[in-house]
XYZ file of C-alpha atoms in Angstrom:
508
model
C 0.000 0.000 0.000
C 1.388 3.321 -1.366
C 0.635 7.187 0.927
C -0.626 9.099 -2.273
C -0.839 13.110 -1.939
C -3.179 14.569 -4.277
C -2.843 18.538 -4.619
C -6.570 19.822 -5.019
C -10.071 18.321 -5.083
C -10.859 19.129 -9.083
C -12.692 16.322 -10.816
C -9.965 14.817 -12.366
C -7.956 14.708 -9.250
C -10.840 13.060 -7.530
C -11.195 10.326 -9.961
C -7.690 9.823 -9.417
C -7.811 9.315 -6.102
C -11.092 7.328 -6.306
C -9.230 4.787 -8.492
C -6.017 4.759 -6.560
C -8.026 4.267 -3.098
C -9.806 1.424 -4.326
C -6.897 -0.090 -5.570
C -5.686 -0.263 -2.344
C -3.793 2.878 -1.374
C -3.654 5.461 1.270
C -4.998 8.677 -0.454
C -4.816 11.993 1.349
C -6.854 15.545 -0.938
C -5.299 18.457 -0.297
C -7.396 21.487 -1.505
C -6.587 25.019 -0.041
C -10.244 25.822 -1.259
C -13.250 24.995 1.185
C -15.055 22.589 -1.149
C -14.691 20.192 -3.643
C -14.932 20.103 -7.596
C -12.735 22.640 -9.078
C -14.594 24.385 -12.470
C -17.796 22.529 -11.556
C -19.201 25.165 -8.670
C -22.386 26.121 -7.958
C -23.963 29.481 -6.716
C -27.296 29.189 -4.559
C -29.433 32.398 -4.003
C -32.817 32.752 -2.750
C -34.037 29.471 -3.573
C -32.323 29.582 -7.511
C -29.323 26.957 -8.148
C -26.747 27.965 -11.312
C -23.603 25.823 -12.619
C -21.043 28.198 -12.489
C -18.698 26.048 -14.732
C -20.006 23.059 -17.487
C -23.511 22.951 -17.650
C -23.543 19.967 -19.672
C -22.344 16.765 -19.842
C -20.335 14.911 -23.141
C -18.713 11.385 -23.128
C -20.690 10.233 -20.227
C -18.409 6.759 -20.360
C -15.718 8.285 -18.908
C -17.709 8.538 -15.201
C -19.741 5.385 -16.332
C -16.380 3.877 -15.955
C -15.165 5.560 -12.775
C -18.517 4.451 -10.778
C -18.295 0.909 -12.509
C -14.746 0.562 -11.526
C -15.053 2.025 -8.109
C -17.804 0.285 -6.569
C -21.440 -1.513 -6.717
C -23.533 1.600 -7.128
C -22.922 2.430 -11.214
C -23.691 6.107 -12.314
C -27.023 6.515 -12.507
C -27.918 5.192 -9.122
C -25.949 8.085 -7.806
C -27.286 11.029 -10.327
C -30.381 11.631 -12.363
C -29.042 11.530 -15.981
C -30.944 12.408 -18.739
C -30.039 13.098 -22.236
C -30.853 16.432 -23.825
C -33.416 16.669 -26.670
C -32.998 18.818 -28.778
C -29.189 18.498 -27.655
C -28.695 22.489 -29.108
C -30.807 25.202 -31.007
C -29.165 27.790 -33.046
C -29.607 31.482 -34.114
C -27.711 32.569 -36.710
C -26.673 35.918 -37.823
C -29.214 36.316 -40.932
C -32.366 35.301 -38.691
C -32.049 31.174 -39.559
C -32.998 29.171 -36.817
C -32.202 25.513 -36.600
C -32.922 22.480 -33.562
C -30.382 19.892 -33.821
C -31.581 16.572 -32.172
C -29.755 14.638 -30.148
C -26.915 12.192 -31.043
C -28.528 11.812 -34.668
C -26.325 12.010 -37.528
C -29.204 11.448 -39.882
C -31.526 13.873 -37.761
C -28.570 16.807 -37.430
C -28.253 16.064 -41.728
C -31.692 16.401 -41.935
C -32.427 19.692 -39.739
C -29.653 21.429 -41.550
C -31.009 20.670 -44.798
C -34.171 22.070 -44.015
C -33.314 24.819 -42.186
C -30.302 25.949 -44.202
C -31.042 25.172 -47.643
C -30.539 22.297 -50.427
C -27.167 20.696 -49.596
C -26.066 22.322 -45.876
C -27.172 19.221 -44.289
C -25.075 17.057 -46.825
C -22.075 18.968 -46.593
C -22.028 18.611 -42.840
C -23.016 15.456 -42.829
C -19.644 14.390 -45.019
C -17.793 16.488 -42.505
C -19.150 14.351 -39.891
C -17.973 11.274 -41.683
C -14.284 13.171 -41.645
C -14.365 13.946 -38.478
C -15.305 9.908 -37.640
C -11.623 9.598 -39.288
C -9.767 11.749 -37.223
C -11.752 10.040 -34.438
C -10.547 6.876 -35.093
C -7.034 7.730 -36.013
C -6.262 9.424 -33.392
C -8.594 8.216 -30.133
C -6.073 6.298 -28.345
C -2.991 7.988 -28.163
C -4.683 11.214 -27.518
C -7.353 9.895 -25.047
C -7.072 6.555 -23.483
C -3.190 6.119 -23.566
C -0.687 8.185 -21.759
C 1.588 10.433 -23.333
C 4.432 8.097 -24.256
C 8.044 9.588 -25.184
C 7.410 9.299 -29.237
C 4.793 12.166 -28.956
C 5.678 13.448 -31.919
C 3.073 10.730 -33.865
C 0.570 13.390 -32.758
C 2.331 15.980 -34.901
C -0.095 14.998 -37.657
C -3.076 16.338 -38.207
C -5.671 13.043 -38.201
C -8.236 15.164 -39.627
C -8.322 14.207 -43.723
C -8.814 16.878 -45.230
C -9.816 16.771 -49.215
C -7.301 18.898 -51.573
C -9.160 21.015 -53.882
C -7.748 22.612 -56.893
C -6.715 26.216 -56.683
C -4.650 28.443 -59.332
C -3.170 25.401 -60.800
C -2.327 24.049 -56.798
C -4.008 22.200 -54.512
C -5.188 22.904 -51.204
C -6.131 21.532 -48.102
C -7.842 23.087 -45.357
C -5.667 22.840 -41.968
C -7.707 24.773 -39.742
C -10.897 25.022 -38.116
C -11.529 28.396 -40.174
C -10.074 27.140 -43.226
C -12.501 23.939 -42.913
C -15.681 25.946 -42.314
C -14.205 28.833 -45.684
C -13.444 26.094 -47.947
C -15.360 22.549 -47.145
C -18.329 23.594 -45.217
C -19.471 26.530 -47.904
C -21.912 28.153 -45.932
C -21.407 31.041 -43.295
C -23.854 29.568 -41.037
C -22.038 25.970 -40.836
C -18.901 27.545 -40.722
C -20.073 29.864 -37.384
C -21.379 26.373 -35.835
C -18.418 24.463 -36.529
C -15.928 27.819 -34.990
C -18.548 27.757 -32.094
C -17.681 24.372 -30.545
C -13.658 25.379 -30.882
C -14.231 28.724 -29.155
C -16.289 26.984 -26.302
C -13.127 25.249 -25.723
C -10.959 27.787 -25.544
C -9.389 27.365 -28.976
C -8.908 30.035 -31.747
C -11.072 29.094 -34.657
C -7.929 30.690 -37.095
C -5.530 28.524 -35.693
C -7.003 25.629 -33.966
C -6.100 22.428 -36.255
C -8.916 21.048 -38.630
C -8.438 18.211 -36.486
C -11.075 20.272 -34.082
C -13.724 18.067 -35.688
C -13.399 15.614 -33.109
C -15.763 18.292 -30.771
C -18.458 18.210 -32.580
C -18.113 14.512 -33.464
C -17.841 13.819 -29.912
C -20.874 15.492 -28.962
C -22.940 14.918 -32.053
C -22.467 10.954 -31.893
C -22.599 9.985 -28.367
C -24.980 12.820 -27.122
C -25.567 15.321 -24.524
C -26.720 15.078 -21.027
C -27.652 17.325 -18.118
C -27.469 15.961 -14.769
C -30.796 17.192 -12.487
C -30.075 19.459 -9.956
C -27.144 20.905 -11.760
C -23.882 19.915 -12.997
C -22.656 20.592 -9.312
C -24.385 17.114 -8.581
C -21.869 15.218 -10.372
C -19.236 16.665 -8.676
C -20.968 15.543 -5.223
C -21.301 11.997 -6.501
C -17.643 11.853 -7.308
C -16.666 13.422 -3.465
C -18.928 11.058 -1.993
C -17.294 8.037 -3.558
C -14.204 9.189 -2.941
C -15.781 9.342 0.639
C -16.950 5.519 0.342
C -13.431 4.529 -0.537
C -11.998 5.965 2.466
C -10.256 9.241 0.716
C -9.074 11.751 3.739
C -9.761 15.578 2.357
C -8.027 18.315 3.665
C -10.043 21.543 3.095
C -8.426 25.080 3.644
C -5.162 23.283 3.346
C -2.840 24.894 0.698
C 0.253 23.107 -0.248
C 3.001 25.087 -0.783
C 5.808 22.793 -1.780
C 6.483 19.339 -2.892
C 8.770 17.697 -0.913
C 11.913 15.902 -3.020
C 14.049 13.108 -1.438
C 16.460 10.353 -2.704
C 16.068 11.996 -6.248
C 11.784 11.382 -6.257
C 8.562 13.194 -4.873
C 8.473 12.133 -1.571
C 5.953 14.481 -0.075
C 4.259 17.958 0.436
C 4.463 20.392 2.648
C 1.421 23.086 3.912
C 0.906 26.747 3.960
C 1.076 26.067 8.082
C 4.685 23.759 7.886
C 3.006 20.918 7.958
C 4.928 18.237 6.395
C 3.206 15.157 5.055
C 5.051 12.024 3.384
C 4.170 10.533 0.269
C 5.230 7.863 -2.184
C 3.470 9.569 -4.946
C 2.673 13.154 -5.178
C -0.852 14.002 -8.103
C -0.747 17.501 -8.986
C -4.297 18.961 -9.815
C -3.305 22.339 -10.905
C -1.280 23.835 -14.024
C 1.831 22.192 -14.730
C 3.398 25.421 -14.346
C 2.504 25.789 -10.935
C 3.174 21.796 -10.389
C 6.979 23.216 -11.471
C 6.652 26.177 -9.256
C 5.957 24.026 -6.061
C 8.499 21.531 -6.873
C 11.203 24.529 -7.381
C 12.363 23.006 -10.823
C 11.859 22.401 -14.188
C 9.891 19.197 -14.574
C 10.793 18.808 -18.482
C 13.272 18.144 -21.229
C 13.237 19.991 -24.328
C 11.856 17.135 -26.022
C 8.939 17.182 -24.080
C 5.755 18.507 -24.287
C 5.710 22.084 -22.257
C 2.815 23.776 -20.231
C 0.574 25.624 -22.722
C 0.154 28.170 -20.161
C 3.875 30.017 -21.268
C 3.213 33.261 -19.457
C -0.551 34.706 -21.699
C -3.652 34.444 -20.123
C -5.699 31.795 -21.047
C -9.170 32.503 -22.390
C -11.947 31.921 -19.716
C -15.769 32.173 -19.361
C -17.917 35.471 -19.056
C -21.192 34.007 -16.981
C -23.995 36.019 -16.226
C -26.555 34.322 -14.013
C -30.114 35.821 -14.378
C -32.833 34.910 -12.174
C -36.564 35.326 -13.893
C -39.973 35.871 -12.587
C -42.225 33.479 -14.731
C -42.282 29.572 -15.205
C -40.229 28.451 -18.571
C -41.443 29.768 -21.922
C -43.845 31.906 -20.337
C -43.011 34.478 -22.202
C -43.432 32.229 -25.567
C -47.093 30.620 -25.796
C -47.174 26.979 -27.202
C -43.334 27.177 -27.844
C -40.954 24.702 -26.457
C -37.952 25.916 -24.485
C -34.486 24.790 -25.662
C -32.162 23.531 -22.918
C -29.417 24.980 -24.793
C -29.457 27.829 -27.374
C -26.573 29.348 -29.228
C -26.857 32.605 -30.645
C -23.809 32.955 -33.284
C -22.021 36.281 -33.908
C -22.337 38.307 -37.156
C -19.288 38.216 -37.413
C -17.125 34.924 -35.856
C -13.610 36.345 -37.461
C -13.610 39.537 -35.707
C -14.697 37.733 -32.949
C -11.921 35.439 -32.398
C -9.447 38.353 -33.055
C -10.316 40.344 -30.549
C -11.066 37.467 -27.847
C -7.445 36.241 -28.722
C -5.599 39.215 -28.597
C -7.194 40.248 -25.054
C -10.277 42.274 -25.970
C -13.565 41.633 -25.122
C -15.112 40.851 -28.287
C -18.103 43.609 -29.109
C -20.672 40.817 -30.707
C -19.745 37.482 -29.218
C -21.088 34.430 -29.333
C -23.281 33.634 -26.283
C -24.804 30.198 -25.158
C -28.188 30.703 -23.211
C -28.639 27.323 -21.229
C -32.185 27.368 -19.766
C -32.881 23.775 -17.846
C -36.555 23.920 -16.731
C -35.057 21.700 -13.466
C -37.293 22.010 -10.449
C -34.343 21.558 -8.180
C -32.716 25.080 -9.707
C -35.675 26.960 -8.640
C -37.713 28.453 -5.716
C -41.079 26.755 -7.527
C -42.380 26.610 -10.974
C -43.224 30.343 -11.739
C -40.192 31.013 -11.904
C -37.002 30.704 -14.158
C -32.572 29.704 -13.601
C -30.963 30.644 -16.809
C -26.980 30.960 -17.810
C -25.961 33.095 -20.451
C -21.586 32.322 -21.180
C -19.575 33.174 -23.823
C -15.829 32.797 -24.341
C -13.655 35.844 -23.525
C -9.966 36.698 -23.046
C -8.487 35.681 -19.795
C -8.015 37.593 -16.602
C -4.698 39.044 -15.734
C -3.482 43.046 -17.410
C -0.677 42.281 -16.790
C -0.095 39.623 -19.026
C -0.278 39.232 -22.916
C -3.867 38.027 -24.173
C -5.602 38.892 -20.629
C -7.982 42.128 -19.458
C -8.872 42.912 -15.655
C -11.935 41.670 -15.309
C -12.602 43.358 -11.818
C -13.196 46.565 -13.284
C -16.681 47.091 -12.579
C -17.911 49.058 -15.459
C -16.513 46.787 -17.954
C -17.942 43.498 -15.916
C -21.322 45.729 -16.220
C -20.813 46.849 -19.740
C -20.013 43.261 -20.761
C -22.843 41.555 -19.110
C -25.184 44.076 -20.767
C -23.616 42.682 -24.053
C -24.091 39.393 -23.435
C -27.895 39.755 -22.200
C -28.903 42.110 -25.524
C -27.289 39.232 -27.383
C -29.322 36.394 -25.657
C -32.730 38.169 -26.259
C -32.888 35.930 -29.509
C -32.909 32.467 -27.443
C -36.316 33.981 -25.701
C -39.936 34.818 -27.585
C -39.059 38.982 -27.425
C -35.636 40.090 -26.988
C -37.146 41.978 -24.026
C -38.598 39.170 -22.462
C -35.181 38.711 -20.203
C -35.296 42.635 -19.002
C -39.294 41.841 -18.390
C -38.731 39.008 -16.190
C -35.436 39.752 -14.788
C -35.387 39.255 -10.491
C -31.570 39.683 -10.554
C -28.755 38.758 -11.931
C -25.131 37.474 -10.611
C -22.096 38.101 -12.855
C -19.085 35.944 -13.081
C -15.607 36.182 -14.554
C -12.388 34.169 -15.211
C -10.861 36.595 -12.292
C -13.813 34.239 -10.423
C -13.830 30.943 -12.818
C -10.379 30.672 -13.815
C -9.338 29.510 -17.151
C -10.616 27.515 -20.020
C -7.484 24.911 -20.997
C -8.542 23.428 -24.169
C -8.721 19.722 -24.756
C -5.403 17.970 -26.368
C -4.967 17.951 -30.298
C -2.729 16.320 -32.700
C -1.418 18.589 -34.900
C 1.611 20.452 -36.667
C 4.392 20.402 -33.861
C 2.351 19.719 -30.803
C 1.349 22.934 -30.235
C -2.155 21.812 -28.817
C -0.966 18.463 -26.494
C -0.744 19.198 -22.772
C 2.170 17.347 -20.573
C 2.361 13.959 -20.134
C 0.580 12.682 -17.011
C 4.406 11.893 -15.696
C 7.324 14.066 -15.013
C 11.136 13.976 -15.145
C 10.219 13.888 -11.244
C 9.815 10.026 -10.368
C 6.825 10.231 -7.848
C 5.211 13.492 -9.644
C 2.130 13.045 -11.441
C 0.253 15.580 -13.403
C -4.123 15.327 -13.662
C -6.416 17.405 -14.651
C -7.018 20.035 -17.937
C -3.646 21.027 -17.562
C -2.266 17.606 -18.316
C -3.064 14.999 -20.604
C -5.596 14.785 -22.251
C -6.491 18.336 -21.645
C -9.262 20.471 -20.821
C -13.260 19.568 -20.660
C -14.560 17.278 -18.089
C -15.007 14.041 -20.010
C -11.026 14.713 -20.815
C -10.476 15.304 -17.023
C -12.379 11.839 -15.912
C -9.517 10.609 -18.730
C -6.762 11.988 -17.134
C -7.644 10.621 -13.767
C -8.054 7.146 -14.897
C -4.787 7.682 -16.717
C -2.826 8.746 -13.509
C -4.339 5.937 -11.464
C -3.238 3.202 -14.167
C 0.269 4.786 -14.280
C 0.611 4.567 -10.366
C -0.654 1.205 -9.785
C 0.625 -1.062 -13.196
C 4.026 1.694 -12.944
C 5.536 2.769 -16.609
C 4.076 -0.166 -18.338
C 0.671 0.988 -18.098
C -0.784 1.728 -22.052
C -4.453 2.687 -21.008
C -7.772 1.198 -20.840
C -8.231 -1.604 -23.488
């Protein structure tokens, strides 16, 4: 039996140290935070519950898995699960407004068509069938194995792009712009496929066209909502971690790792307490997981923190609580769980959220649940309205202070004229408004975006191990990256490297 000291209580960390416990260790959380989750918090308020990170839920396997492989209760005995139909409604720029069911290929193919015009639906369907490629290519080395030493397979992109025939050259799209401009044809599915890369923190301009994994993902094996709020998953993980006799330490802020015999043999706390370890899981940025252990922790032929000194983009929330049961303020009108309202104008957008301004039309995502555990009672309404900003820090590259309060009020103001279109009158939310809450990454933090093969690497995150024996790295600043599905993934990846040791290659 190995002493394992995990450094915060995020949800990847905790599925690491769910896995490692029931395999037999001694784990011991240590979160300098009061509570549990990381990015999946909650804010309660007169009777209203909001997420305050992910509001939905993609890849539900990955905590299938954890529940299965942690004890006798399995998922859904622990959570209400349900998936979300339609799974996402769009507003475009020109007025079109499309439903997209849920985990349909043929029903997505089919909305499209009819919403966008003769051949949309075909073209996205055949970028669907692409992005099943990359998927397959590319799943296990960037998912469900760890990051081995010959990294540099990743370097290509798996997405396979067709070459098209251009002033006597060919062509191939190689970006998530460049695949919407010169495959996708149509402004509309070009804003929906930039969409899912901006919700994940990645530049639609640059991003690789491999990308298409997101809305493969999420298009073939659904979306879910869990009742009660995201927040609830979070609780289920804690409280098997609980069952499995994990110690957490809350208000307990490490501020070193502790190094003997050449190995991570420790940690030590904000208040000199020093606690022994065999194996040290960091569940912060790898840059801090150097910081703590007071040296570099790679080579130069490994892959290096993303976070190299900009700001990460991060999430503006605004939290509005309405007078009025759901689609009150629409008569004989459904009410979309999750609307997207794209910008005119997704180019300028990504400029200006990627060179750290706020950008003036963003895209916004409206998520309105109808769950009678978010609310006081039924007349009235929880809604989230996010979109994807530049990160919080002036003082470095990429970021804006986000505790200004006129531009926090400004922005918010943005973001609600902008998700008028997901209600029946764009003054419906002003008519019902109670209050509202706002948040920002100075509150949130940042968005890391999920790993990506690619052209040199540039979008992997570092390999679950270090050139530290002992240190491990979990969470969206590791491998596989950012999103909670890829979290779950990079617990389970930890675990399987502590208990089988280096020869571990990942679920089978």
């Amino acid at each position: 039996m190995a002493r394992i000291a995990v450094i915060g209580a995020g949800m990847g960390a905790m599925a690491a140290a769910a896995r490692l416990a029931v395999a037999g260790h001694q784990v011991a959380v240590y979160e300098r935070a009061q509570t549990y989750g990381g990015a999946l918090g909650a804010v309660e308020r007169e009777g209203f519950r909001f997420d305050t990170g992910p509001g939905l839920l993609h890849l539900p396997a990955v905590w299938r898995d954890l529940f299965l492989k942690t004890g006798r209760e399995p998922l859904e005995k622990c959570v209400d699960l349900a998936p979300v139909s339609p799974a996402s409604r769009h507003v475009f720029a020109d007025g079109t407004d499309v439903s997209l069911p849920d985990a349909s290929r043929a029903g997505i193919v089919s909305a499209l068509e009819s919403a966008l015009g003769a051949g949309a639906g075909e073209r996205w369907g055949e970028f669907l069938g692409r992005a099943r490629d990359a998927w397959d290519r590319s799943r296990r080395p960037l998912l469900e194995e760890p990051l081995w030493s010959d990294w540099r397979v990743l370097e290509r992109d798996p997405y396979p792009a067709p070459r098209r025939r251009a002033f006597l050259r060919s062509r191939q799209a190689s970006t998530v712009a460049e695949v919407g401009a010169w495959e996708l044809a149509d402004p509309r599915l070009a804003a929906l496929f930039e969409a899912y890369a901006l919700a994940y923190g990645l530049d639609p301009r640059h991003a690789p066209a491999g990308a298409a994994l997101l809305p493969y993902m999420e298009q073939t094996f659904g979306t879910w909502y869990v009742a009660g709020g995201m927040r609830e998953l979070a609780r289920a993980v804690y409280e098997r971690c609980l069952a499995r006799r994990v110690a957490f330490h809350f208000d307990a802020e490490v501020t070193s790792i502790l190094e003997k015999d050449g190995r991570a043999a420790g940690v030590e706390l904000a208040d000199g307490t020093a606690v022994e370890a065999d194996h040290v899981v960091v569940g912060g940025s790898a840059t801090a997981a150097a910081r703590l252990a007071g040296r570099d922790l790679w080579q130069d032929d490994d892959v290096r923190p993303q976070d190299d000194g900009r700001a990460l983009p991060g999430r503006f929330t605004v939290l509005l609580a309405l007078r009025g049961a759901p689609g009150s303020g629409t008569p004989g009108e459904g009410v979309a769980h999750r609307t997207v309202v794209h910008s005119p104008d997704p180019a300028a957008e990504a400029a200006a959220t990627f060179s750290g301004r706020p950008a003036e039309r963003p895209t916004v995502t409206v998520l309105r649940p109808c769950d009678p555990r978010t609310v006081p009672d039924g007349a009235h309404e929880a809604v989230t309205v996010t979109a994807t900003v530049p990160g919080h820090g002036a003082d470095r590259p990429g970021g804006v202070d986000w505790t200004a309060p006129a531009l926090r009020e400004r922005y918010a103001k943005v973001l609600l004229d902008a998700a008028g279109a997901a209600f029946g009158r764009p003054s419906e939310i002003r008519e019902r408004l109670l209050w509202q809450e706002v948040l920002t990454p100075a509150e949130t933090g940042s968005l890391p975006a999920p790993s990506l093969a690619g052209p040199g690497g540039r979008r992997l995150h570092p390999a679950n191990t270090t050139r530290l024996p002992g240190l491990h790295l979990v969470g969206g600043h590791a491998h596989p990256g950012g999103g909670l599905a890829h979290s779950g993934m990079s617990g389970a990846l930890v675990a399987g490297l502590i208990v089988e040791g280096p020869g571990f290659r990942g679920s089978q």
